[in-house]
mmCIF file of C-alpha atoms in Angstrom:
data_model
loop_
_atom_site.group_PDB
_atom_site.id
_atom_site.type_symbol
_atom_site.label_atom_id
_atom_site.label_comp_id
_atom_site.label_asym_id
_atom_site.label_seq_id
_atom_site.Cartn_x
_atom_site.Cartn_y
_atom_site.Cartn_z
ATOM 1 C CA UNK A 1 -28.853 10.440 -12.755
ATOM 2 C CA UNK A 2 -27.864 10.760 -9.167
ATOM 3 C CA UNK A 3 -24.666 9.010 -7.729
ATOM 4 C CA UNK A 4 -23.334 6.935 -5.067
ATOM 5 C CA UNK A 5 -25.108 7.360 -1.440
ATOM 6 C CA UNK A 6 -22.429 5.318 1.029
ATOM 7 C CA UNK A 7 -23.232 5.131 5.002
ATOM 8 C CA UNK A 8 -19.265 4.225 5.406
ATOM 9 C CA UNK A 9 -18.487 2.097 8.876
ATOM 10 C CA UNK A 10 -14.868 3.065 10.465
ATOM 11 C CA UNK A 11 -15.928 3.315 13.993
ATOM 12 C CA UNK A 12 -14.820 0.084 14.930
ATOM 13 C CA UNK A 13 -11.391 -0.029 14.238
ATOM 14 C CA UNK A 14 -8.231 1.727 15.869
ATOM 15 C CA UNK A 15 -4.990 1.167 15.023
ATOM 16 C CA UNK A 16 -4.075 0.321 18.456
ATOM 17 C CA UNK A 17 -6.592 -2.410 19.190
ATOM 18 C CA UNK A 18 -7.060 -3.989 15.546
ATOM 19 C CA UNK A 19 -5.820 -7.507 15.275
ATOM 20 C CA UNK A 20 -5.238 -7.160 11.816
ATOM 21 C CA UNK A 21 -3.006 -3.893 10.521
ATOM 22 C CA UNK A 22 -3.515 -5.057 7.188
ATOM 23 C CA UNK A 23 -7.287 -4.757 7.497
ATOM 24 C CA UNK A 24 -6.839 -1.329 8.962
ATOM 25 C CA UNK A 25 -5.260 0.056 5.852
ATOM 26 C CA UNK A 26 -7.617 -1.558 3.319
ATOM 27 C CA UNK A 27 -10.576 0.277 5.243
ATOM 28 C CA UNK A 28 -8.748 4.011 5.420
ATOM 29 C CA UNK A 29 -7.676 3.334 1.633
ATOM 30 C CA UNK A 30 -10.951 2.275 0.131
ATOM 31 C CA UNK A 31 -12.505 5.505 2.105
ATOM 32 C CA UNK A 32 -10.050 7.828 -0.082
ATOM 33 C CA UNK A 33 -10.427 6.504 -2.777
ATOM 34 C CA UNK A 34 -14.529 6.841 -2.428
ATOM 35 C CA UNK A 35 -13.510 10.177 -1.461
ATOM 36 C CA UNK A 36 -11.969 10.581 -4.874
ATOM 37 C CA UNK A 37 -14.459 8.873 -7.344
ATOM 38 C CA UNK A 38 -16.378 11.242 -9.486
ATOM 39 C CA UNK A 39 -19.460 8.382 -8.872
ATOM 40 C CA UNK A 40 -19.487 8.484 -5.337
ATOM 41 C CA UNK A 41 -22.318 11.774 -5.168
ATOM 42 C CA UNK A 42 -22.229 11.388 -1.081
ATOM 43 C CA UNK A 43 -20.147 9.662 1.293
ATOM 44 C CA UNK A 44 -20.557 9.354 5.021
ATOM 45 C CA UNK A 45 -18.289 8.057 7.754
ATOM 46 C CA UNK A 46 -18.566 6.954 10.412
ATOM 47 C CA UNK A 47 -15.199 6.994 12.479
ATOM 48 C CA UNK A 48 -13.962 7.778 16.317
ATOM 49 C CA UNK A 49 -11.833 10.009 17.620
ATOM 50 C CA UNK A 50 -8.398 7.802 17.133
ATOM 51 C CA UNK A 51 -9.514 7.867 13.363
ATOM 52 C CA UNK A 52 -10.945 11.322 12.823
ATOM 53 C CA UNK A 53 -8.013 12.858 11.766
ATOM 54 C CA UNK A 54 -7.264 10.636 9.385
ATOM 55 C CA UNK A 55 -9.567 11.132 7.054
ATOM 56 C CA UNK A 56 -9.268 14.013 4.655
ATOM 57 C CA UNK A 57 -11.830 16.827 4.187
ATOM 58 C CA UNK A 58 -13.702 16.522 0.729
ATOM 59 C CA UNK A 59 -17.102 18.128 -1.035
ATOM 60 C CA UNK A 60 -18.656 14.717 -1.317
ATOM 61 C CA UNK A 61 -18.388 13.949 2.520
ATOM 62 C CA UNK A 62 -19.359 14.134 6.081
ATOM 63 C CA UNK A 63 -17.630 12.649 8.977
ATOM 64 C CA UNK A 64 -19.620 11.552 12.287
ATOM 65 C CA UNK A 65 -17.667 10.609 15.187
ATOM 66 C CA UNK A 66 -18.556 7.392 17.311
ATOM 67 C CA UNK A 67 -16.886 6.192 20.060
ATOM 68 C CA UNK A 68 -19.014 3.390 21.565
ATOM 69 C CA UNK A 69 -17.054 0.655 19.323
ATOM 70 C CA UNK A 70 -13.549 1.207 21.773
ATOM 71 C CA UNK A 71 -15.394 0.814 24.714
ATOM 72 C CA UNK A 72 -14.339 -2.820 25.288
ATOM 73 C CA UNK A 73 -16.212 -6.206 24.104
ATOM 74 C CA UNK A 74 -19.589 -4.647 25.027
ATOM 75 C CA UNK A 75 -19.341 -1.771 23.177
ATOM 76 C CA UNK A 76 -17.843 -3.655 20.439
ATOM 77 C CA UNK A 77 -21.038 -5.678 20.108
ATOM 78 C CA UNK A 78 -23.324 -2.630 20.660
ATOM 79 C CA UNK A 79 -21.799 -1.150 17.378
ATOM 80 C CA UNK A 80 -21.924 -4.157 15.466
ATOM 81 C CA UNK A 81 -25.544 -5.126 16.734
ATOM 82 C CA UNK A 82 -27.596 -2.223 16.761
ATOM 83 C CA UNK A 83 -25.358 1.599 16.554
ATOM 84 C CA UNK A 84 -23.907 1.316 12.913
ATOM 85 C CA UNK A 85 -27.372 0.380 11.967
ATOM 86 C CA UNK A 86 -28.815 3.463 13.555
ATOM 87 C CA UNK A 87 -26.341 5.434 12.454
ATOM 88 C CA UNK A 88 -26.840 4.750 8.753
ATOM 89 C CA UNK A 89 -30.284 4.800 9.744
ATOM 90 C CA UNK A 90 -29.795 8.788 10.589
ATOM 91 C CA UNK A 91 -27.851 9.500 7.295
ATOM 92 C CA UNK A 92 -30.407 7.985 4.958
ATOM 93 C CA UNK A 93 -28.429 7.094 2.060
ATOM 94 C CA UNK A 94 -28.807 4.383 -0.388
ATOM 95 C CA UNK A 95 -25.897 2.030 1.085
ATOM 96 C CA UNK A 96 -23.980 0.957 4.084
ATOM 97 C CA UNK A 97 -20.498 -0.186 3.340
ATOM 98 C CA UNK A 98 -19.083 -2.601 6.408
ATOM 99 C CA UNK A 99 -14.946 -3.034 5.743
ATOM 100 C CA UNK A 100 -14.712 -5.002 8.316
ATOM 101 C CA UNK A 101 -17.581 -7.433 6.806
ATOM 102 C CA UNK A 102 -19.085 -8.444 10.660
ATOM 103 C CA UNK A 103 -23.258 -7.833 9.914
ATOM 104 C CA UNK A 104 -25.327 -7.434 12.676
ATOM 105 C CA UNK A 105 -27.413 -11.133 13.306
ATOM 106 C CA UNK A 106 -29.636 -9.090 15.444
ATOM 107 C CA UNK A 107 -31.203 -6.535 13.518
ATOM 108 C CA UNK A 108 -31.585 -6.381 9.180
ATOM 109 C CA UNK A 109 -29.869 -3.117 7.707
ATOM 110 C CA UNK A 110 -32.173 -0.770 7.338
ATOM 111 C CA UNK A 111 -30.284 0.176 3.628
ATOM 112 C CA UNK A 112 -28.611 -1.727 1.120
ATOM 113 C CA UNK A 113 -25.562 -3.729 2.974
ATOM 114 C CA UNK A 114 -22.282 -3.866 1.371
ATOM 115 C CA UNK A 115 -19.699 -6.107 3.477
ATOM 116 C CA UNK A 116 -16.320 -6.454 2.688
ATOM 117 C CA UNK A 117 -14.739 -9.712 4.030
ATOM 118 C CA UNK A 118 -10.923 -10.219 3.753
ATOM 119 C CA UNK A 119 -11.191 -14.386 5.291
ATOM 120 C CA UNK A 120 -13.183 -16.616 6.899
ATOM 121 C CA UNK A 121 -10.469 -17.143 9.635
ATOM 122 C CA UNK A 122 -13.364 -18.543 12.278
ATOM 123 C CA UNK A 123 -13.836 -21.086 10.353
ATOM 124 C CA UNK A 124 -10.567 -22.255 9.595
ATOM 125 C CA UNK A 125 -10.576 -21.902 13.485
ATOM 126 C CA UNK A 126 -13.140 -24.044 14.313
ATOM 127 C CA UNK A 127 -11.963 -26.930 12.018
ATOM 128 C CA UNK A 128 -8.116 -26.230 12.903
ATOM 129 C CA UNK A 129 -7.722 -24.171 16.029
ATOM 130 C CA UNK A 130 -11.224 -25.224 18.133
ATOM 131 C CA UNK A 131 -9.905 -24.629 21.507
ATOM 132 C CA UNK A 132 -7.449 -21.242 20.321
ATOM 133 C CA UNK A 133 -10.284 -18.718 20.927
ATOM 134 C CA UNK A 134 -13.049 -18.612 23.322
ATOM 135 C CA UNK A 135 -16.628 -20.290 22.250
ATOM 136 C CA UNK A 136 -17.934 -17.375 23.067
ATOM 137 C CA UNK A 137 -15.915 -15.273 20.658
ATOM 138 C CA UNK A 138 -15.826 -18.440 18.435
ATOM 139 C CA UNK A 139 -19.480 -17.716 18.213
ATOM 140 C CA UNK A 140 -20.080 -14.791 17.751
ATOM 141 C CA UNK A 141 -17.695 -14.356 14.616
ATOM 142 C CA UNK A 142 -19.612 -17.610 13.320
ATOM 143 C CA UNK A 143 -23.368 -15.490 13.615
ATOM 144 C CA UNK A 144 -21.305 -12.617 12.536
ATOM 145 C CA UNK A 145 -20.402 -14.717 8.799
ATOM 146 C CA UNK A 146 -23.532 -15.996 8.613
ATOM 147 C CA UNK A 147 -25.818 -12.653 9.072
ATOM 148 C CA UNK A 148 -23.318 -11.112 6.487
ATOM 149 C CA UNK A 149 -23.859 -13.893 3.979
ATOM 150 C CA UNK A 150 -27.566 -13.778 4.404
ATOM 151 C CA UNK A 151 -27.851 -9.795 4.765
ATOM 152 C CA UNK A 152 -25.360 -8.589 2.290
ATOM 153 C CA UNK A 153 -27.138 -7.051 -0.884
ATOM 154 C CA UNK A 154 -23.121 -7.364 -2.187
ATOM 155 C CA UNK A 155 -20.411 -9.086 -0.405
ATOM 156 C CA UNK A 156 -16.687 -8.182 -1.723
ATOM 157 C CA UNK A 157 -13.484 -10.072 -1.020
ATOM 158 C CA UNK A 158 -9.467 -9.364 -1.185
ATOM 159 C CA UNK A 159 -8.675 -11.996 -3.237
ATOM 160 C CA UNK A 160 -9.858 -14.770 -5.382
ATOM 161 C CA UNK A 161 -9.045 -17.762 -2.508
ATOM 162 C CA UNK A 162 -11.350 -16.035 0.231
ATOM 163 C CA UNK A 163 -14.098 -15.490 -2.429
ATOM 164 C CA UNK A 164 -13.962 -19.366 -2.834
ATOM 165 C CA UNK A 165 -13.884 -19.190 0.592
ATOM 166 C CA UNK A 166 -17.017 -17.679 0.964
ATOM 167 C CA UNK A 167 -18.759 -19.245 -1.491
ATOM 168 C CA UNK A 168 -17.660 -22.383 0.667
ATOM 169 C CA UNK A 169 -19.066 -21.810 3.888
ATOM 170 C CA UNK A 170 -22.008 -20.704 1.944
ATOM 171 C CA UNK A 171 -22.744 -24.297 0.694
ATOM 172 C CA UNK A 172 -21.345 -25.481 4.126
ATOM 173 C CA UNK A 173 -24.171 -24.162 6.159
ATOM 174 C CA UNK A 174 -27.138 -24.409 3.396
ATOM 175 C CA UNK A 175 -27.415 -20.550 1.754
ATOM 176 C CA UNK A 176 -27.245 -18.683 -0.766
ATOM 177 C CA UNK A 177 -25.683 -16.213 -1.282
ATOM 178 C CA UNK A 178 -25.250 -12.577 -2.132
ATOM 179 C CA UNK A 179 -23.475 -11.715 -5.669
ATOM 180 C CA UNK A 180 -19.748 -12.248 -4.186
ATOM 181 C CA UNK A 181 -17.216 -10.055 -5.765
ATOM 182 C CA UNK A 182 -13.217 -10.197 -5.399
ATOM 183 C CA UNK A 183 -12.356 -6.860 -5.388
ATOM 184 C CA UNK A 184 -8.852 -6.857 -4.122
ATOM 185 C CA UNK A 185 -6.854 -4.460 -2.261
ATOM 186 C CA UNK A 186 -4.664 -1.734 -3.673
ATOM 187 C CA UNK A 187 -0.975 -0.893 -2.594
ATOM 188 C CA UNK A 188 0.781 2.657 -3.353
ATOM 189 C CA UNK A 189 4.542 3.314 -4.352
ATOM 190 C CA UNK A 190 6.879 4.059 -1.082
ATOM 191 C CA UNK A 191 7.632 7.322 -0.866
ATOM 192 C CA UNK A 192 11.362 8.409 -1.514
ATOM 193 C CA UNK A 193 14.081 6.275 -2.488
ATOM 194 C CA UNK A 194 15.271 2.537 -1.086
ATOM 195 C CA UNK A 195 17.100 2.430 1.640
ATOM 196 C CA UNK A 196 20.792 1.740 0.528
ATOM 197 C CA UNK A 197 22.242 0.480 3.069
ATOM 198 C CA UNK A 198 19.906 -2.178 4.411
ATOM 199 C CA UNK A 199 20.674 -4.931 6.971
ATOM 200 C CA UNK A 200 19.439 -7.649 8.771
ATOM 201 C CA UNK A 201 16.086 -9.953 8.605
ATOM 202 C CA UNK A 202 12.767 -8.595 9.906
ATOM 203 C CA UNK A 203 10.437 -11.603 11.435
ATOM 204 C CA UNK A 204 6.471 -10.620 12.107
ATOM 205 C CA UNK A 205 5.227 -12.568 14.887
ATOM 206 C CA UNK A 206 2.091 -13.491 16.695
ATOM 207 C CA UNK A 207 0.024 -14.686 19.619
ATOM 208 C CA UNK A 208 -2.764 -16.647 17.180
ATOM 209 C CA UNK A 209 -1.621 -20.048 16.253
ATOM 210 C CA UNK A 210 -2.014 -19.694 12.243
ATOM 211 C CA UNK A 211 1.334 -17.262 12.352
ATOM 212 C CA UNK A 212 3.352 -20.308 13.285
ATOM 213 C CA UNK A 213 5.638 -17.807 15.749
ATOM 214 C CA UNK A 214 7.086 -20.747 17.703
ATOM 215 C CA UNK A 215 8.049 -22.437 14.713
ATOM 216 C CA UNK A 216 9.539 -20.068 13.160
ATOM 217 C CA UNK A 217 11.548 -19.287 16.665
ATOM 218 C CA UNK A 218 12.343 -22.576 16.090
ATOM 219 C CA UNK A 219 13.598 -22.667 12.646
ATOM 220 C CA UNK A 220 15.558 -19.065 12.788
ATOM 221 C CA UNK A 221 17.488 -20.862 15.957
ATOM 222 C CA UNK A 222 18.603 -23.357 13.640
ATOM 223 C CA UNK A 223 19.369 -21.271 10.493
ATOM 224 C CA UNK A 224 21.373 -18.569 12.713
ATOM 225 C CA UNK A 225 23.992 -21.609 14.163
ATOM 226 C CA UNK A 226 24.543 -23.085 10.697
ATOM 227 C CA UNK A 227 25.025 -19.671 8.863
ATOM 228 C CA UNK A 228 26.948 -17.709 11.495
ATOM 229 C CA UNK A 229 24.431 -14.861 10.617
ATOM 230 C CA UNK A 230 25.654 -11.552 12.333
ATOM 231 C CA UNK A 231 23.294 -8.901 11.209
ATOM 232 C CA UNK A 232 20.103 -7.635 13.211
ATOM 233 C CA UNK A 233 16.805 -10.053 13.256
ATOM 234 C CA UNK A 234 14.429 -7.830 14.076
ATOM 235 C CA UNK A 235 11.171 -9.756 15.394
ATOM 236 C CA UNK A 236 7.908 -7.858 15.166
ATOM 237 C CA UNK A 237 4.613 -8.492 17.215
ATOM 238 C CA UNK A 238 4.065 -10.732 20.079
ATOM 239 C CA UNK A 239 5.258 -14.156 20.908
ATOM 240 C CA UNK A 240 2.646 -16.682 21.728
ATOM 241 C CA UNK A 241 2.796 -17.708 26.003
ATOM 242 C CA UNK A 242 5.587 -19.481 26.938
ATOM 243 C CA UNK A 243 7.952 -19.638 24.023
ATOM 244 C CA UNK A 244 10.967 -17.012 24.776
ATOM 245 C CA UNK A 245 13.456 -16.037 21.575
ATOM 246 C CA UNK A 246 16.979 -17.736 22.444
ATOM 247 C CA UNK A 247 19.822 -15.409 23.538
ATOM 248 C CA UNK A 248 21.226 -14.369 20.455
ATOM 249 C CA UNK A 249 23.306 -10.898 20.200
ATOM 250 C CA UNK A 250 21.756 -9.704 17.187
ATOM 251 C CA UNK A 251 18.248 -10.877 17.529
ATOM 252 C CA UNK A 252 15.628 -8.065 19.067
ATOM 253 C CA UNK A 253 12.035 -8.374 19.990
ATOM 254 C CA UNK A 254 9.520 -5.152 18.965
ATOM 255 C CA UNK A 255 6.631 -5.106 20.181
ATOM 256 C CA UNK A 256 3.736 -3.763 17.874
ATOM 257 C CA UNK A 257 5.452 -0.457 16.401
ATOM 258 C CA UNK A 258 3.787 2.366 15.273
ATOM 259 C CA UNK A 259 2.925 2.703 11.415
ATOM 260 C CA UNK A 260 6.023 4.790 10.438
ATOM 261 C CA UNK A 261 8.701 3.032 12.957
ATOM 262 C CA UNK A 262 7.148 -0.503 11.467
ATOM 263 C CA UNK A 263 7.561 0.723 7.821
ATOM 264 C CA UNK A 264 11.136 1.799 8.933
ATOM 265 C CA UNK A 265 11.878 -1.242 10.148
ATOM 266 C CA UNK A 266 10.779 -2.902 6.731
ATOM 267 C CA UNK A 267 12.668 -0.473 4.553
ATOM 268 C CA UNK A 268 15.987 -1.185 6.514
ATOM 269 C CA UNK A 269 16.279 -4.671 6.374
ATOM 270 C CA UNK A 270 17.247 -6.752 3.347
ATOM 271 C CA UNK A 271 14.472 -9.364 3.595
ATOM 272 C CA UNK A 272 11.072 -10.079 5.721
ATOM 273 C CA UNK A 273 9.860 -13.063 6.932
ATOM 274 C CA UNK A 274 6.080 -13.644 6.877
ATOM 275 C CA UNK A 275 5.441 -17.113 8.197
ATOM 276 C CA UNK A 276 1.232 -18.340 8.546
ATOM 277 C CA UNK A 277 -1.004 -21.430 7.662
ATOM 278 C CA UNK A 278 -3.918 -19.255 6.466
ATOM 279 C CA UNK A 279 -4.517 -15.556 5.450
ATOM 280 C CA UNK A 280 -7.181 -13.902 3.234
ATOM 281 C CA UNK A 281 -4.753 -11.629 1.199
ATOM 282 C CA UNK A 282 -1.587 -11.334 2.965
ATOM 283 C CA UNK A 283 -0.371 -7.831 2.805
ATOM 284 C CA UNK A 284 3.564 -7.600 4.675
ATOM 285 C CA UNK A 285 4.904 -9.392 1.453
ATOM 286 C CA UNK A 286 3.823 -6.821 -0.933
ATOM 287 C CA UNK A 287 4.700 -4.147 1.312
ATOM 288 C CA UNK A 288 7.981 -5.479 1.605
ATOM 289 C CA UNK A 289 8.762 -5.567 -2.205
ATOM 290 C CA UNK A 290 7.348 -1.907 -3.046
ATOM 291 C CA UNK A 291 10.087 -0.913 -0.134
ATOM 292 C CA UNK A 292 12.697 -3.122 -1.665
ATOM 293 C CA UNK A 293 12.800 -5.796 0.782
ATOM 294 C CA UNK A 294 13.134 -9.502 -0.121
ATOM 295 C CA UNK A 295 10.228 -11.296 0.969
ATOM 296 C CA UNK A 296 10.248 -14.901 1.989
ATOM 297 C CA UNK A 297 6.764 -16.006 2.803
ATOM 298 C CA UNK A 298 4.677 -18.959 3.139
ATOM 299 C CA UNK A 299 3.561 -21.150 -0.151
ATOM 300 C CA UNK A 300 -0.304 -20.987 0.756
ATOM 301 C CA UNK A 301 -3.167 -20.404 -1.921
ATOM 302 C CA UNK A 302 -3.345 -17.085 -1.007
ATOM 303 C CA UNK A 303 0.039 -15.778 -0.781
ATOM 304 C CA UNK A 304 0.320 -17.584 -4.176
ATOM 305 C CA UNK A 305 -2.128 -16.183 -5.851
ATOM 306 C CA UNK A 306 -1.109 -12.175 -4.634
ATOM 307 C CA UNK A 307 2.529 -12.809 -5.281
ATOM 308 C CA UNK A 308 2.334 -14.649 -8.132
ATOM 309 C CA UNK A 309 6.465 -15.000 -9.201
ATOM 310 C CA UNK A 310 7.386 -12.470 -7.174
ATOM 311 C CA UNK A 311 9.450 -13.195 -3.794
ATOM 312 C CA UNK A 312 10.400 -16.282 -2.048
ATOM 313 C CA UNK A 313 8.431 -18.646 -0.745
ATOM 314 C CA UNK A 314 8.682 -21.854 1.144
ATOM 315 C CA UNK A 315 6.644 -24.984 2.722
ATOM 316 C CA UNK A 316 5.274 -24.738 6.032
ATOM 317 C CA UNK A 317 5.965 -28.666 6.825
ATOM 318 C CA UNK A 318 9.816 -28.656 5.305
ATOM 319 C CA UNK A 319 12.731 -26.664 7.617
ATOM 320 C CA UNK A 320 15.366 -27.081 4.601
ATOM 321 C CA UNK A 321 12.727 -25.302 2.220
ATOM 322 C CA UNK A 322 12.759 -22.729 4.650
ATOM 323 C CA UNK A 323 16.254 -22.048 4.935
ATOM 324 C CA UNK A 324 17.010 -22.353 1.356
ATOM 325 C CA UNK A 325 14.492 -19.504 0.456
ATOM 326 C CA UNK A 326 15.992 -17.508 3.434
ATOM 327 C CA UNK A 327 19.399 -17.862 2.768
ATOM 328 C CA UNK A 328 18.845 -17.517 -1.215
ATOM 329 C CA UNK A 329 16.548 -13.919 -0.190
ATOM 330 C CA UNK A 330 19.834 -12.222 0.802
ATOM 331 C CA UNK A 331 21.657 -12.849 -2.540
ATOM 332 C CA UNK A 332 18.650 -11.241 -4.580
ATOM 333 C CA UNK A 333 19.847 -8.271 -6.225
ATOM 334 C CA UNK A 334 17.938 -5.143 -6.225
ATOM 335 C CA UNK A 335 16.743 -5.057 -10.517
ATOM 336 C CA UNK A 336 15.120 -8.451 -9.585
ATOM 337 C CA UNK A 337 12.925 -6.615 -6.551
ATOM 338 C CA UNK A 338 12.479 -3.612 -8.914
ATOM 339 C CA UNK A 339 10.611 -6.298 -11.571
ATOM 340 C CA UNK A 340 8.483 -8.190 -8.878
ATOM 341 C CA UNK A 341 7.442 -4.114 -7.704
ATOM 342 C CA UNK A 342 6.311 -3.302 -10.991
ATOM 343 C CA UNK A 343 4.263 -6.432 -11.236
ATOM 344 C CA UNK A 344 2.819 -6.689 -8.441
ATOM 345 C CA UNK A 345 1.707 -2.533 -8.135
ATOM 346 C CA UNK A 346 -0.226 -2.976 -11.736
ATOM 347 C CA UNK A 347 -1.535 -5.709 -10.037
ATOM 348 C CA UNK A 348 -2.858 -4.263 -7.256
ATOM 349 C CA UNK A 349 -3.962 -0.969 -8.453
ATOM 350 C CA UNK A 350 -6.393 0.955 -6.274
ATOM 351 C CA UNK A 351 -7.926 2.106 -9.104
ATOM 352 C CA UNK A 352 -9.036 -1.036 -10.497
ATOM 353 C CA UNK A 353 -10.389 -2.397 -6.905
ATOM 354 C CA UNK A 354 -12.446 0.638 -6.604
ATOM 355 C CA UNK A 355 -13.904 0.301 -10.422
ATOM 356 C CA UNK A 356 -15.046 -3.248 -9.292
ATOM 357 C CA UNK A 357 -16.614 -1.991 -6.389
ATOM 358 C CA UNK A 358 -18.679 0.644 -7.759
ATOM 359 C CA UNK A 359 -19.178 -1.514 -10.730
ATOM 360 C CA UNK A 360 -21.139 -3.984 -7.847
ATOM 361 C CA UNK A 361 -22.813 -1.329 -6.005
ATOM 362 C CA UNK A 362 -24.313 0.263 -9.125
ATOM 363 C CA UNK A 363 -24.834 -3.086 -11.097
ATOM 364 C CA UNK A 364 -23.309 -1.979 -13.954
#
């Protein structure tokens, strides 16, 4: 019996443009592991030239480079709309696998579509956040959603929460859908040992309203004057227009770092702060624990349910919730992060998301 026949879309993404680093990684580490599985008989990616070298020679696969996707909006939407469907087109085999989950409302794949959507963040958007993005874009993402629910043979999600969301916007707009599948995302050990002598706070910040940036500008100001804190805060990202950090000597703005210097800065520091009203999965917290860093997050249904007891988490609408888990992160002692990293790395094992995949592509 032949194998696995994946069409495997990476040509839209770049590490420099993506919105969404977390995203990023999921797609280059579910194309490995394809790369890896004895079930996969042929796999085929499509990737650009930012990408190409990223993605490791094997028996079981070709690489075809595309560049149109990083040639602004336009070409953006000429991928998404009619390319990637030509492209799998050319290859011919049994399945096109979308990461990025954005199906083409213009065209129907001319295979068997696989999209993999980590949150329905346009909708939360247009309920939330109406005037935050352009209608335009607004609009498009919104086709985008709805040609993947009605064009997906399979649809899998990062976690349990957006599956529910899917399966909510669904019913919202009158469809049925696809089998939808939470499939998860897996997470690897850091290499090497913790850093032992770590210092400071790291903050990740945003433009996009949902990361709550100015808030949390807000509610660092008022933690540093009552604590005296001296070590580095490290901010990470962009801050949305007009709101400016306050002139503190040991606070720092980054802006976006590259993979390795923004792993650094992780590893160094003793905990992270990863503020936001909605996420799909919500990656930085895990990757702060498997590098021994304290994370104090956000208590919403999907940080919950990927964290489980592990790390620190606090309410969105209470500043003294906030500071408590902040100040109590720093006096967490390192066999307490060494449990929550076991946990949560047999939780999210790579090698179970990738069984549940294949086990929904083949039906078995």
């Amino acid at each position: 019996m032949s194998g696995l026949r994946i069409t495997y879309s990476l040509a839209d993404q770049s590490f420099a443009k993506t919105k969404s680093i977390g995203i990023f990684n999921l797609s280059l580490g579910l194309a490995r592991e394809f790369q890896l599985r004895p079930e996969v008989e042929r796999l085929d990616v499509l990737t650009n030239s930012t990408l190409i070298d990223l993605i490791p020679t094997a028996a079981n696969t070709g690489i075809y480079n595309h560049d149109v996707a990083l040639k602004g909006q336009l070409g953006r939407m000429k991928w998404d709309q009619w390319d990637v469907y030509a492209a799998a087109r050319r290859r011919d085999n049994e399945w096109l696998f979308l990461p990025k989950g954005f199906a083409s409302f213009v065209h129907k794949p001319p295979v068997k579509l696989a999209s993999c959507v980590a949150d329905t963040i346009h909708d939360f958007y247009h309920v939330h956040h109406p005037k935050a993005v352009s209608r335009l874009e607004a609009r498009y993402f919104q086709r985008s959603l709805r040609a993947t629910i009605k064009r997906s043979a399979v649809i899998f999600t990062i976690s349990e929460f957006t599956r529910d969301e899917v399966l909510r916007v669904a019913d919202k707009l009158g469809m049925k859908p696809p089998p939808v599948i939470h499939a998860g995302i897996g997470f690897q050990d850091a290499a090497g040992e913790w850093c032992t002598n770590k210092a400071g706070v790291v903050v990740l910040a945003g433009r996009f309203p949902h990361k709550l940036t100015a808030r949390m500008v807000e509610w660092l100001d008022r933690w540093q004057r009552k604590t005296k804190f001296g070590e580095p805060i490290d901010w990470i990202g962009a801050l949305p227009d007009g709101i400016n950090l306050p002139n503190h000597a040991n606070w720092r703005m980054n802006p976006r770092l590259s993979e390795a210097e923004y792993r650094a800065k992780i590893a160094e520091a003793r905990a992270l702060v990863f503020a936001s009203e909605y996420e799909g999965f919500g990656m930085p917290p895990v990757e702060a624990t498997i590098a021994g860093t304290v994370p104090v997050y956000s208590s919403i249904p999907a940080t919950g349910e990927i964290m489980g007891n592990s790390g620190v988490s606090f309410s969105n609408e209470d500043y003294a919730s906030f500071a408590e888990s902040l100040s109590r992160s720093l006096e967490i002692k390192s066999e307490e992060i060494i449990e929550w990293k076991r946990e949560l790395l047999a939780r999210h094992d790579w090698q179970r998301v990738t069984d549940r995949i294949i086990s929904g592509l083949t039906g078995k």
